[in-house]
Every structure is written in structure tokens, then in C-alpha cells.
mmCIF file of C-alpha atoms in Angstrom:
data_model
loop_
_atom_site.group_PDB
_atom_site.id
_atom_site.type_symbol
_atom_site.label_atom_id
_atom_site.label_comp_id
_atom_site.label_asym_id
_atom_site.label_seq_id
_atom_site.Cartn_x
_atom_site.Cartn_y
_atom_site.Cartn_z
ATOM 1 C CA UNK A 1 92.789 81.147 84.354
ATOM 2 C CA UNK A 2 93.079 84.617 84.492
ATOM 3 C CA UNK A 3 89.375 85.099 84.477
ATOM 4 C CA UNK A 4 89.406 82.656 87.660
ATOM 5 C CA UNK A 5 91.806 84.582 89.294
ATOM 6 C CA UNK A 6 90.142 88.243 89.050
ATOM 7 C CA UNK A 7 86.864 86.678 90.404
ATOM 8 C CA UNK A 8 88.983 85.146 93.328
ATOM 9 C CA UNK A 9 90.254 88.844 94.022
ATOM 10 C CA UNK A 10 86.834 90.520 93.506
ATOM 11 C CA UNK A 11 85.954 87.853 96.810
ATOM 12 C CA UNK A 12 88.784 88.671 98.555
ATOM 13 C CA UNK A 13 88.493 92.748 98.271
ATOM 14 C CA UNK A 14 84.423 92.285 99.157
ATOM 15 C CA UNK A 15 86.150 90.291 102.249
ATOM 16 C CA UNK A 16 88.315 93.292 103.063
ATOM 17 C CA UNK A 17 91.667 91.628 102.103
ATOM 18 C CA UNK A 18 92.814 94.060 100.199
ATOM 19 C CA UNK A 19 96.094 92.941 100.419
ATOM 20 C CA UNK A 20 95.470 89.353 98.866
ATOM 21 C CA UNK A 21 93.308 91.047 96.129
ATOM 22 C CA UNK A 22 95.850 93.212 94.647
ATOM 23 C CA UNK A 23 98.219 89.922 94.551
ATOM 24 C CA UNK A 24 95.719 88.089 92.468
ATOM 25 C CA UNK A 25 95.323 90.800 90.139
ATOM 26 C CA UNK A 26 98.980 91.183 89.574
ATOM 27 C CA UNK A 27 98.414 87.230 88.816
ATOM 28 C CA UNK A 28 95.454 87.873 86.469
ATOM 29 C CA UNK A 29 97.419 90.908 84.936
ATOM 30 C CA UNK A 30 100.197 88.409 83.773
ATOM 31 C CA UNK A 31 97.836 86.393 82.213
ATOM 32 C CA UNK A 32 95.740 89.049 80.676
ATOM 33 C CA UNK A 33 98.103 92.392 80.570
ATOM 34 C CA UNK A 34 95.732 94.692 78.259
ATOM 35 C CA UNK A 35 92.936 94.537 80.441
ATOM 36 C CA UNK A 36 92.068 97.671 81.860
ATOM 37 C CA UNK A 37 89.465 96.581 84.112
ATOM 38 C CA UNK A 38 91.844 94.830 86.168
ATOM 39 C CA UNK A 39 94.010 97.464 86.747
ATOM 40 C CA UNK A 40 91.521 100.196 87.752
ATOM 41 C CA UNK A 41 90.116 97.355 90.273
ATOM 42 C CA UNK A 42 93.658 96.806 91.800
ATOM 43 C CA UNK A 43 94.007 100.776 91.758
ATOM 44 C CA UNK A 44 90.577 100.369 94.300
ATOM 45 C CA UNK A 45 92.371 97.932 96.339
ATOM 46 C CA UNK A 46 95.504 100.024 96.929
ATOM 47 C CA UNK A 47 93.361 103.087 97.793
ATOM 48 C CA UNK A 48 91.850 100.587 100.388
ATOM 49 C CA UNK A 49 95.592 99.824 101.848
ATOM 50 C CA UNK A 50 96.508 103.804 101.914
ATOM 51 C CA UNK A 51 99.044 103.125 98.792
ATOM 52 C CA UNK A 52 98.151 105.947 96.773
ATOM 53 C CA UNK A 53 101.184 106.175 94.414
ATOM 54 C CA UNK A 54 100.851 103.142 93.235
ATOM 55 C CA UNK A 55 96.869 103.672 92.528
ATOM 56 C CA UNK A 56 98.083 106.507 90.694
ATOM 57 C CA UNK A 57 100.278 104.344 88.549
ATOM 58 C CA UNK A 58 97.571 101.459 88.083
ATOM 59 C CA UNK A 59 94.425 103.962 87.133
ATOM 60 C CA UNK A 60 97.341 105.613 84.721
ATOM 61 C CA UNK A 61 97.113 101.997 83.398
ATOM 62 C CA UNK A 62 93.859 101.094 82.514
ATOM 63 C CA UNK A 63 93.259 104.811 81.277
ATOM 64 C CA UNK A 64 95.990 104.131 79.076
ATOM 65 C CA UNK A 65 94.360 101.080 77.879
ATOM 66 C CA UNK A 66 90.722 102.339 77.717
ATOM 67 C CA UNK A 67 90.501 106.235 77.975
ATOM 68 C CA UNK A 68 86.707 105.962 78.066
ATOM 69 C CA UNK A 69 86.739 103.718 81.804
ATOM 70 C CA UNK A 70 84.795 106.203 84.287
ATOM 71 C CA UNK A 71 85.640 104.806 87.072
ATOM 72 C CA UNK A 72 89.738 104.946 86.404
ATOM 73 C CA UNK A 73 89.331 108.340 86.419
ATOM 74 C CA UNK A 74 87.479 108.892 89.673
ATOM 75 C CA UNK A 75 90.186 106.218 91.414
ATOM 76 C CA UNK A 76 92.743 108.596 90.079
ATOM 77 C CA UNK A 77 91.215 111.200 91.288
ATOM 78 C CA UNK A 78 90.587 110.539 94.759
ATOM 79 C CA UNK A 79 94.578 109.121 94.880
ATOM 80 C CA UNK A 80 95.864 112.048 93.561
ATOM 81 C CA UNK A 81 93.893 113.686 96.409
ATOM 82 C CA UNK A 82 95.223 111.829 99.101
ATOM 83 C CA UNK A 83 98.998 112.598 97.623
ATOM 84 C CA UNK A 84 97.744 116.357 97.841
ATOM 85 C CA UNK A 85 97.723 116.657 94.437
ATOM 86 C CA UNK A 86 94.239 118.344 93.845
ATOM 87 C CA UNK A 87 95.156 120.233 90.412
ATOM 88 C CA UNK A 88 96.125 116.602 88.763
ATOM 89 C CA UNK A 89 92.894 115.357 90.828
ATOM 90 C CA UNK A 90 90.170 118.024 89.466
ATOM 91 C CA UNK A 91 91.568 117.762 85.501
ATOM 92 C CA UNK A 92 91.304 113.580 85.820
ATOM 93 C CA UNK A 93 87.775 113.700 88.207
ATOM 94 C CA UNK A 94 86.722 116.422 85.060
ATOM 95 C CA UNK A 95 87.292 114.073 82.559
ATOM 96 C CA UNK A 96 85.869 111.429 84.399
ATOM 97 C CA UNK A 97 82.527 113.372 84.750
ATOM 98 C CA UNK A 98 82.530 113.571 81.082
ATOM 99 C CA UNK A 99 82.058 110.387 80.678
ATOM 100 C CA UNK A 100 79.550 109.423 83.731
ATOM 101 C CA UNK A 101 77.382 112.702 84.056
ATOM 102 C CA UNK A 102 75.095 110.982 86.321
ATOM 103 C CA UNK A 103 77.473 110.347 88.500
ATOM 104 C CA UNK A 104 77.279 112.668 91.531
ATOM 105 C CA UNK A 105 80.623 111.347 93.341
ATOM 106 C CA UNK A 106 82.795 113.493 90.594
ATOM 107 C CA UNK A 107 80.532 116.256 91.349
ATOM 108 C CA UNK A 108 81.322 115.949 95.160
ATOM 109 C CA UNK A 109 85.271 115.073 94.123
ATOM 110 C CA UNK A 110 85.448 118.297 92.151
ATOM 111 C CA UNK A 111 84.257 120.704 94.554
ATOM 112 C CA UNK A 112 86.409 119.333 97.053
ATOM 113 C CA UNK A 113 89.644 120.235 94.917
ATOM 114 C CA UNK A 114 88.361 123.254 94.117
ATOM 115 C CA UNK A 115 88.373 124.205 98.104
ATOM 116 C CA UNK A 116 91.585 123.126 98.653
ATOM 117 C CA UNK A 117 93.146 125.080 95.552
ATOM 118 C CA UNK A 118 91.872 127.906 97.123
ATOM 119 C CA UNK A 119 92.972 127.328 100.469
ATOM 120 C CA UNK A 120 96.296 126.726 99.256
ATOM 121 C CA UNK A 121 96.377 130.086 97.433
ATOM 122 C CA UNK A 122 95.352 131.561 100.278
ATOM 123 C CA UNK A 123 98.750 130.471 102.512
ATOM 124 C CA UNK A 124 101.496 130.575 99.484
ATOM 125 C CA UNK A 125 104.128 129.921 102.797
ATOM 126 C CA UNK A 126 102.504 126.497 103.698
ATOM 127 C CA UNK A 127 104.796 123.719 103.841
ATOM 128 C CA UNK A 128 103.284 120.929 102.043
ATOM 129 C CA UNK A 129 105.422 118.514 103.967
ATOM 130 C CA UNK A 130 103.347 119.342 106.869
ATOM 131 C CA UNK A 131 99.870 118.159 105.716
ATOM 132 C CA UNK A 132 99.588 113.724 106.342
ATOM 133 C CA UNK A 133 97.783 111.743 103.627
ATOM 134 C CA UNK A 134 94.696 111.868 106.161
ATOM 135 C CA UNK A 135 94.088 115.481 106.813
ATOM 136 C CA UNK A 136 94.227 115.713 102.981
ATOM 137 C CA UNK A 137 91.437 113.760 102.215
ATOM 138 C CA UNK A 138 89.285 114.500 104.965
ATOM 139 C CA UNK A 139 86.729 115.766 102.798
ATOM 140 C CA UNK A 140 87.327 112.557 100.134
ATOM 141 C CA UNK A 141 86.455 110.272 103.335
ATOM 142 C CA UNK A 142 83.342 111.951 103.534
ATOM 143 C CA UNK A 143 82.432 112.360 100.220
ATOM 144 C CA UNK A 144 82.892 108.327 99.270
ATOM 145 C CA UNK A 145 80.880 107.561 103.326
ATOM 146 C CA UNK A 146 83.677 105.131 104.623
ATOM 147 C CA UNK A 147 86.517 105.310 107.328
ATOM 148 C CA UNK A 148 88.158 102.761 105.954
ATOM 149 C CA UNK A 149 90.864 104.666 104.564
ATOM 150 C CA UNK A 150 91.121 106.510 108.230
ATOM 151 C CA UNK A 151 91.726 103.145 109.472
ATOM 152 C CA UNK A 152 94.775 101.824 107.532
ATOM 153 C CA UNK A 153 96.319 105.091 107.679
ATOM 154 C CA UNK A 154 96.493 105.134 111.585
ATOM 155 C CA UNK A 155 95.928 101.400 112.222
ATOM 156 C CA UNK A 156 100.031 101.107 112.462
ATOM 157 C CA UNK A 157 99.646 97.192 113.711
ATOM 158 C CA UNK A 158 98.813 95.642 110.307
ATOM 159 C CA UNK A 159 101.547 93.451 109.138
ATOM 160 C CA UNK A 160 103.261 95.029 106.335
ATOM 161 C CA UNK A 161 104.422 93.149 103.241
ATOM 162 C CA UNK A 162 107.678 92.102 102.707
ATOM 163 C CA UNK A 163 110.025 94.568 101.388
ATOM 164 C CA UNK A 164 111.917 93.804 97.981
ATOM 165 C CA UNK A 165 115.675 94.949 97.327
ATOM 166 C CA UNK A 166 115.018 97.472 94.398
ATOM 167 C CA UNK A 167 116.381 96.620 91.080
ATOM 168 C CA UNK A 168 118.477 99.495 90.411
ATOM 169 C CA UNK A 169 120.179 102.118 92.775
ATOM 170 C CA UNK A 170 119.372 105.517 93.105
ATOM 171 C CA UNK A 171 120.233 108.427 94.660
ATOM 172 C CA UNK A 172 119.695 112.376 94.648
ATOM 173 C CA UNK A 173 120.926 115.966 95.356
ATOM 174 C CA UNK A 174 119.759 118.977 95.531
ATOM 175 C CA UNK A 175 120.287 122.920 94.401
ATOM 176 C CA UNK A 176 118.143 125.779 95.863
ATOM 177 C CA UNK A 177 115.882 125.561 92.816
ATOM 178 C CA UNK A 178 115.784 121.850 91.557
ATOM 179 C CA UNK A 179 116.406 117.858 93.062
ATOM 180 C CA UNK A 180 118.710 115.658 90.648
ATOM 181 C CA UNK A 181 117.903 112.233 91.132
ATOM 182 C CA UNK A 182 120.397 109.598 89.557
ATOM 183 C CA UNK A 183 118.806 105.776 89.015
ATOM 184 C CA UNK A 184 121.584 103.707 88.202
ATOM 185 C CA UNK A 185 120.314 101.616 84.530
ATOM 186 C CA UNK A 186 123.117 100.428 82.211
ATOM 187 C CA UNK A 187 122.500 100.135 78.945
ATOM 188 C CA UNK A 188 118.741 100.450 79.120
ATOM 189 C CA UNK A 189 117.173 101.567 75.905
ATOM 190 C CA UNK A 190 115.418 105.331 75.929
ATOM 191 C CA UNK A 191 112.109 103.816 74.864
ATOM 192 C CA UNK A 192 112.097 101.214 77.385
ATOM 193 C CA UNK A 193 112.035 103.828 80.137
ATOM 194 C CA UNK A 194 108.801 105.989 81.260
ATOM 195 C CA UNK A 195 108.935 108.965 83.832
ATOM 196 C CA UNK A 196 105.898 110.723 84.534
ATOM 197 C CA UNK A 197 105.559 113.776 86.730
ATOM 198 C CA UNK A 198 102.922 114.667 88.912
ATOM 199 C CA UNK A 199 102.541 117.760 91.934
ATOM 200 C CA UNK A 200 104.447 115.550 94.252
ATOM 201 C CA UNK A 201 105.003 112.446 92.664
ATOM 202 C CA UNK A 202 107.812 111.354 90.708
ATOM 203 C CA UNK A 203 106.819 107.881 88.471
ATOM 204 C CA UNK A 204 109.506 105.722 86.842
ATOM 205 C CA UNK A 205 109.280 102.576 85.325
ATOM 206 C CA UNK A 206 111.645 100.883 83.163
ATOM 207 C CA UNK A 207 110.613 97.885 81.141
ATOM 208 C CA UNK A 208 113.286 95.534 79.391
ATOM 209 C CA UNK A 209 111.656 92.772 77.367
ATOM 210 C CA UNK A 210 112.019 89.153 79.264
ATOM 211 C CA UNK A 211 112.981 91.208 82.378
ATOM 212 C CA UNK A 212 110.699 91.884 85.468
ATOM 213 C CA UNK A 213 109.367 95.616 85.177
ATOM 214 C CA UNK A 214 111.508 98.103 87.655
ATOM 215 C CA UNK A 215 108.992 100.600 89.613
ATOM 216 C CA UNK A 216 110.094 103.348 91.069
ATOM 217 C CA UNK A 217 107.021 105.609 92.623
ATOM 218 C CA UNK A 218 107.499 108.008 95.607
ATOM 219 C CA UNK A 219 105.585 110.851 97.088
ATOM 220 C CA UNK A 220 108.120 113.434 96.569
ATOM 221 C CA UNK A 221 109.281 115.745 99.931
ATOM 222 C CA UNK A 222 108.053 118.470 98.421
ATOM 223 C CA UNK A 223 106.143 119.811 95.688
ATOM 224 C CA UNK A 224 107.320 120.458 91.967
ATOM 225 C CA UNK A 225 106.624 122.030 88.451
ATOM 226 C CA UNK A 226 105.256 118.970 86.278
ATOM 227 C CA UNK A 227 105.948 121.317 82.888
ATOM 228 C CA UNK A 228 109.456 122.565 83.793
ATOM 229 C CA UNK A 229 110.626 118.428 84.508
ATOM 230 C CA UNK A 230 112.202 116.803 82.235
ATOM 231 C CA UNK A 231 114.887 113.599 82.392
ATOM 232 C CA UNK A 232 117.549 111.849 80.100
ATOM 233 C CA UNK A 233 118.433 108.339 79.627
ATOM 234 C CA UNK A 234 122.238 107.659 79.514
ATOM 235 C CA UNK A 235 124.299 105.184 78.636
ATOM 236 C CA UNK A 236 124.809 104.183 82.399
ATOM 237 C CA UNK A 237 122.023 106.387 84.274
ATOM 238 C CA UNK A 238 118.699 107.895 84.315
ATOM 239 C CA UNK A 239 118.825 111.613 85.385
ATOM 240 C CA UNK A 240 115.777 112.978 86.347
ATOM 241 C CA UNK A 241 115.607 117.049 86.971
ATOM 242 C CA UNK A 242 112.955 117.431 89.348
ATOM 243 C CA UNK A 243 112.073 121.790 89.257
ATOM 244 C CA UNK A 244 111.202 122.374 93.203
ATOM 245 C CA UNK A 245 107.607 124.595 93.314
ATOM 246 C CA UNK A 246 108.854 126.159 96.485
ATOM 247 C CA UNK A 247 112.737 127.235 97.744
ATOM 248 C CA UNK A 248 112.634 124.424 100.825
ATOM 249 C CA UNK A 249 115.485 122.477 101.580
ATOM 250 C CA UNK A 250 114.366 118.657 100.993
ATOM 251 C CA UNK A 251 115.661 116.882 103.685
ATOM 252 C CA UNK A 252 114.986 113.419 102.061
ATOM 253 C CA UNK A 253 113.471 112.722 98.817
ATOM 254 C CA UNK A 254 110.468 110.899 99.520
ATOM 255 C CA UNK A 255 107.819 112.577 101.804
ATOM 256 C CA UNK A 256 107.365 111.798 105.631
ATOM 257 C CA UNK A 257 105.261 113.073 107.944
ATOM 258 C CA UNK A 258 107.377 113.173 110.920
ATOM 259 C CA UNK A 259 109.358 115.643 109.347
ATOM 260 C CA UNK A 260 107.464 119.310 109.875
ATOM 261 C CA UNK A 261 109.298 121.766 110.087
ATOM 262 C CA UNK A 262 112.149 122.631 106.884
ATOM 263 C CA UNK A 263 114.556 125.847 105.944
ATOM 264 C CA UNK A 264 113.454 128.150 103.276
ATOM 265 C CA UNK A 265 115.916 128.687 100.703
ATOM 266 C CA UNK A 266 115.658 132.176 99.425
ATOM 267 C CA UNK A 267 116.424 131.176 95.402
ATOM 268 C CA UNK A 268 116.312 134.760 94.261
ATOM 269 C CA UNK A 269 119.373 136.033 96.983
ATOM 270 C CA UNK A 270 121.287 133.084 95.771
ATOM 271 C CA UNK A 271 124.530 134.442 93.468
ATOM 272 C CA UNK A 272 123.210 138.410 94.131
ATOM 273 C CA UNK A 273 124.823 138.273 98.108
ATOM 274 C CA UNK A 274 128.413 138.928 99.256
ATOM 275 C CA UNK A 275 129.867 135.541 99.969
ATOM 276 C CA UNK A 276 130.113 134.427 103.223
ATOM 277 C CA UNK A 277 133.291 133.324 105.053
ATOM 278 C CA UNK A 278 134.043 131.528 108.232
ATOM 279 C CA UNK A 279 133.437 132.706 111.682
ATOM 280 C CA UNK A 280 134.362 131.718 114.661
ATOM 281 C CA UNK A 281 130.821 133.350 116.037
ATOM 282 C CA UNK A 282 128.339 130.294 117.090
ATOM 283 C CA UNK A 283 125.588 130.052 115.335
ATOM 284 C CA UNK A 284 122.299 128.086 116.550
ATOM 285 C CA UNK A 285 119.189 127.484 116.049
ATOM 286 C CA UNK A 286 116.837 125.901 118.761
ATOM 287 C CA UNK A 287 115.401 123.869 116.668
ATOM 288 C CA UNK A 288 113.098 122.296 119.219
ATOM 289 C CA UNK A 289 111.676 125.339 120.127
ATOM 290 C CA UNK A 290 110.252 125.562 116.712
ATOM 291 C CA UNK A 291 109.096 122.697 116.575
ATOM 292 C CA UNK A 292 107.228 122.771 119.647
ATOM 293 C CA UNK A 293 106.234 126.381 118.633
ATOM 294 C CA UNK A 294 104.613 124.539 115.704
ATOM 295 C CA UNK A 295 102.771 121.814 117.685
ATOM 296 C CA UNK A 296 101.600 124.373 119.680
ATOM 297 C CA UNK A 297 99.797 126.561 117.178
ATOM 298 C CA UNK A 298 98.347 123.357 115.539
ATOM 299 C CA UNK A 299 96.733 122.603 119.023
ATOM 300 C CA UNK A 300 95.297 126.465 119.887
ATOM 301 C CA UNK A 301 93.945 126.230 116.050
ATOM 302 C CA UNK A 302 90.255 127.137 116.327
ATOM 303 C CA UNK A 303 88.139 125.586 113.293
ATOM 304 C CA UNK A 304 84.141 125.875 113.047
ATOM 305 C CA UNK A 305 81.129 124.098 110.951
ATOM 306 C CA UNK A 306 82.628 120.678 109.400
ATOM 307 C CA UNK A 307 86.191 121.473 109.872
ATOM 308 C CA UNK A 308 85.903 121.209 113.683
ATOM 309 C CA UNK A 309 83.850 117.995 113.537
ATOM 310 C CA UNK A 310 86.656 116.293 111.262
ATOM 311 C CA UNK A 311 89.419 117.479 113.625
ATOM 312 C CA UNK A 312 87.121 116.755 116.352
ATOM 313 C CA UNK A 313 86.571 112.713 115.191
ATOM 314 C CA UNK A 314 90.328 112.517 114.059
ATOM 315 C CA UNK A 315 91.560 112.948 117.385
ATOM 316 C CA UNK A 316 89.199 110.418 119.121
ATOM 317 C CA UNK A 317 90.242 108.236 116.304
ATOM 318 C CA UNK A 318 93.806 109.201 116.850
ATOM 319 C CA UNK A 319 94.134 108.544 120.546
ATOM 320 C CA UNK A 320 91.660 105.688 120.531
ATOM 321 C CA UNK A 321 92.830 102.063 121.147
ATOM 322 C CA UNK A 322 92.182 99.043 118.708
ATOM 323 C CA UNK A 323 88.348 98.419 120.055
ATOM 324 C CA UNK A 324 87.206 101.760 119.983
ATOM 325 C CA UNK A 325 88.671 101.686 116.514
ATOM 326 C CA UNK A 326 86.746 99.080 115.721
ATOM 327 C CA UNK A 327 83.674 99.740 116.721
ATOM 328 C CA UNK A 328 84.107 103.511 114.631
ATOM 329 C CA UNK A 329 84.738 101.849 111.487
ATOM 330 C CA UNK A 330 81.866 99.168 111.996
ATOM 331 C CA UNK A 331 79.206 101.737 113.604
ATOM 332 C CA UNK A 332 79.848 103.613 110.740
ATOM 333 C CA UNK A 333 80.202 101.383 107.771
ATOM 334 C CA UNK A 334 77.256 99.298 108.520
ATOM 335 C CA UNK A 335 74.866 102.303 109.161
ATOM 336 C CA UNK A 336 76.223 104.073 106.340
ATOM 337 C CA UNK A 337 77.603 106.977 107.711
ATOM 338 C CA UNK A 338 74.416 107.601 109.722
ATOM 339 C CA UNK A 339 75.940 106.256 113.256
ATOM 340 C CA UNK A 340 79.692 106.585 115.289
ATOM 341 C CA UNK A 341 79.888 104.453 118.573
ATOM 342 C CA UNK A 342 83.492 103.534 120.798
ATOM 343 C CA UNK A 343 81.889 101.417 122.378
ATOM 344 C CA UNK A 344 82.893 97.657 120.439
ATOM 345 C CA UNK A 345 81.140 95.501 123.482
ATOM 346 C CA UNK A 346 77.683 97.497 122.325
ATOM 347 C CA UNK A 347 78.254 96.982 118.117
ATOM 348 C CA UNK A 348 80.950 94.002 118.234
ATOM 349 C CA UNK A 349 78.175 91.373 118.245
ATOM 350 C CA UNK A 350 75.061 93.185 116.332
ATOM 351 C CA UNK A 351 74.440 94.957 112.972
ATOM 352 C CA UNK A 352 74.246 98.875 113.473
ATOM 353 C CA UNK A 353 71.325 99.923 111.732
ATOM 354 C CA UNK A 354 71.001 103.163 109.877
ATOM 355 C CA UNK A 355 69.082 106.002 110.387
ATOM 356 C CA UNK A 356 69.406 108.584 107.893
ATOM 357 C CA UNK A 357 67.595 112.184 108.830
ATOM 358 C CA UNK A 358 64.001 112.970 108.495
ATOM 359 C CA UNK A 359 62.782 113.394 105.254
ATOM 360 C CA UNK A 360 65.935 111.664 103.875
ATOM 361 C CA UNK A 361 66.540 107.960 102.432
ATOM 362 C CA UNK A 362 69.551 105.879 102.751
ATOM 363 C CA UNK A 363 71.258 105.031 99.589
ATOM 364 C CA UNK A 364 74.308 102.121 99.721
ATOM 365 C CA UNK A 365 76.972 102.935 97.075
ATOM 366 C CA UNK A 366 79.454 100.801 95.545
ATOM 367 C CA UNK A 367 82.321 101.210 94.014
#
């Protein structure tokens, strides 16, 4: 049965319903739990559907379960690089190059983190609540030759899945240098609980024997210390200590990219200043002015070579409607990268061939 059921979701991915495919693994996962291969598939599926926390958890899976599977490693990878997390990224796309040395994608993969670790040493002051899952992987879109992921992160009219009332409660607060966050579990044994940390995710799961399996996996606000995190199971609670990488106030605790602009706490004032007392002298900040400061300079931002072609096709993309959309994605999926038309009345009823560059040959690869 469960073998049945894995071959129904291979059809169903290869028919771009991504979302039936990772319900029929979870199926086939209940009937055959210590199969790896089915969780690094479902992993490929939820990269599909922009859900890259919970590939993150699923390729943690089946590495778990066989730490020799290649291609866990290089789904990891590219989710951790969508969630901006390109130092837990390059060490798993490493490892995974260990194993498949042939295989240029880890290659490509690798690089790629290496570029934005250095770009992001470059501007220590960045916010990293102001880069969206698809500026971050620009260069993974190009480096695996699909749009598809471009399309279900901006393609807001897919129906989403119904939402599930969480298990246990939670909540959080904060201190200039760390984010407490409080999940409500009574009586749950220590070694049926597992929190993993990651540059901006936060991974819980607690699994009680004869119980359905509580997941708990956000993209964090803000960045953290994975080394200086630690938690501690209770009698009534999980606490979990998240160390904050930079002094920013989180407004919430899970990331979202309408927020852009946040305070800077300065950590190392805090305790050494005079306290302050009340005045009855207004303070304000126009807040709206900095925030259309900030929209401003991301407009008047001058890019060159690849960088202004990506920014370049994200804003057609961006301010295209659904057939234009369309008729990206298919243009360029069916030539293989090689062609981009808007036009869906000119590619809506034909094939669009390829036509790689002279001297070049066109290569389909799967994945």
C-alpha cells in the first residue's frame, strides 16, 4: 500500500500538484516511516509550494535516516537558501558534494552561498527582515533553470490549505539580547521533545507515543546564534532561549515581509546609561517617512551584469497579470531556460522550443 501510494505522488508532483503529492507521502510515510526516500521527495514537493521550513524539517528526515542520500542534502540546501540561511546551506550542499562529485548543481549551490556570505559581511547593518524568500534565491532559481518557485511565491491566488488549530499554545518575549519563547506541553517527557536551531529557523517537534506528532517550524523575525541556543523541558512548558545575532527589536516572532523597517537596540548601552524618567516633551518619530525613505532607495538602486537582469525580470513578473505569468513560466520551462515570452495567446497553445547558444547543447535536468 504504501508503495502504491508514493508512485501515486511521484504522478501527481510530475503533474505539478504539488500539493496532493506531499499528502500522499505523508500517507505512504505512515505506512512506511523509516524510509528516507520518501521524505527527501516530499522535501522536493514543499520546495515546489515555497514551504521551505518544512523542507528543512523533511530533508533533516531522511538524512537522519540515510546520511549517505545526495540528493537530501542538495534539497536542504537550496531550502536553507531560500530561508536565507546560506552558512547552514554551504556546510549541508558540502556534504552533499561529497557524496555526488559529479554532480555540478552543488558546485553551482556552493558558490552561490559563498557570494552571499560575502555580501552579507560586507553590510553588517542589513536588516535581514528586509530580504523576501525570492530575492534570496535569485541565484538558486537560476542555478536549478525553473521559475517555478518565482511563481508560487508571487502567484497569491492559489487556494491555500486549510489551517489546523495547533496542538499546544505558545507564546514569546523578548530582551535586547535574546527571544524567550514559552510552548505550553504538560507533562511531556524530555526525550520526547526535539528543538533544532538553524540561522533563522527555530524547529520543534514533540512526539508522544499513540499521539499525533506536534510541529512547530517558523522562519524566525530575525536572525540568531545556533551555538549560544539552548531550551529546557519543564514539567508544564518548553522554554526555548533563542540568542538574537543582531540588537533589533522583533516585532513578531515569525518573519514577514511586509514588515521592513525595525529599531536597533543598542545591547552594549543597556545597564551602562543614566535611567530615563518621564517627560512631558513629545516624542515622535515619522515613521512613514522612513519607510518611504526606504522604498525610495530600493527603487534609485542601480545594479549591473546579472543582478540588473534578475531585478529587471522580477519586476515584469511582479507587476504582470495571471497570463503574462503564465506564459513566463511556460516559455521558460519548456525551452529550458533558453526563451521568456508575456505573451500567453503566442505560447498558450504550442510547445516553446529551445534554443540554447551557438556552440552550446541543451541538457534537461531532473531532480
Amino acid at each position: 500500500m504504501g508503495t502504491q501510494l508514493a508512485a501515486k505522488a511521484k504522478d501527481a508532483f510530475l503533474d505539478d500538484d504539488f500539493q496532493l503529492a506531499i499528502d500522499l507521502y505523508a500517507q505512504a510515510i505512515a505506512f512506511n516511516p523509516d524510509d528516507a526516500d520518501l521524505y527527501a521527495d516530499r522535501a522536493q514537493a514543499r520546495l515546489k509550494l515555497a514551504n521551505f521550513t518544512e523542507a528543512v524539517a523533511d530533508a533533516n528526515k531522511a538524512i537522519e535516516l540515510d546520511a549517505s542520500m545526495a540528493k537530501a542534502y542538495l534539497r536542504k540546501g537550496i531550502a536553507c537558501i531560500k530561508c536565507g540561511e546560506y552558512r547552514n546551506a554551504k556546510v549541508s550542499l558540502e556534504k552533499g558534494a561529497s557524496l555526488a562529485q559529479k554532480d555540478s548543481r552543488f558546485t553551482k549551490l556552493i558558490e552561490e552561498c559563498d557570494q552571499r556570505i560575502a555580501a552579507e559581511s560586507l553590510t553588517p547593518d542589513a536588516s535581514p527582515t528586509t530580504t523576501t524568500a525570492s530575492t534570496a534565491c535569485e541565484l538558486s532559481d537560476a542555478a536549478i533553470g525553473t521559475l517555478e518557485e518565482a511563481k508560487k511565491a508571487f502567484d497569491m491566488s492559489r487556494p491555500m490549505s486549510t489551517s489546523v488549530r495547533p496542538k499546544y499554545r505558545h507564546e514569546y518575549y523578548q530582551k535586547p539580547e535574546e527571544v524567550v519563547v514559552t510552548i505550553f506541553a504538560k507533562g511531556i517527557p524530555a526525550n520526547n521533545v526535539a528543538v533544532e536551531f538553524g540561522e533563522q529557523i527555530l524547529s520543534v517537534t514533540i512526539d508522544v507515543p499513540g499521539e499525533d506528532a506536534y510541529n512547530f517550524q517558523p522562519r524566525l523575525f530575525g536572525k540568531i546564534v545556533p551555538e549560544k541556543c539552548r531550551y529546557d523541558v519543564l514539567s508544564t512548558k518548553v522554554e526555548i532561549r533563542l540568542v538574537k545575532a543582531e540588537g533589533i527589536n522583533w516585532s513578531s516572532l515569525e518573519y514577514s515581509k511586509e514588515i521592513a523597517v525595525t529599531q536597533k537596540v543598542n545591547v552594549s548601552s543597556v545597564g551602562s546609561q543614566r535611567p530615563a524618567y518621564p517627560s512631558s516633551m513629545p516624542r515622535k518619530k515619522d515613521w512613514d517617512k522612513l519607510v518611504a525613505l526606504v522604498k525610495k532607495e530600493e527603487k534609485e538602486e542601480k545594479l549591473d551584469g546579472d543582478a540588473a537582469v534578475n531585478k529587471l525580470f522580477r519586476e515584469i513578473y511582479q507587476n504582470a497579470d495571471e497570463d503574462m505569468r503564465r506564459a513566463m513560466s511556460k516559455s521558460f520551462i519548456e525551452s529550458n531556460g533558453t526563451a521568456l515570452s508575456t505573451d500567453w495567446k503566442e505560447v498558450g497553445s504550442k510547445k516553446v522550443e529551445g534554443s540554447p547558444p551557438e556552440g552550446m547543447e541543451m541538457k534537461k535536468w531532473e531532480y
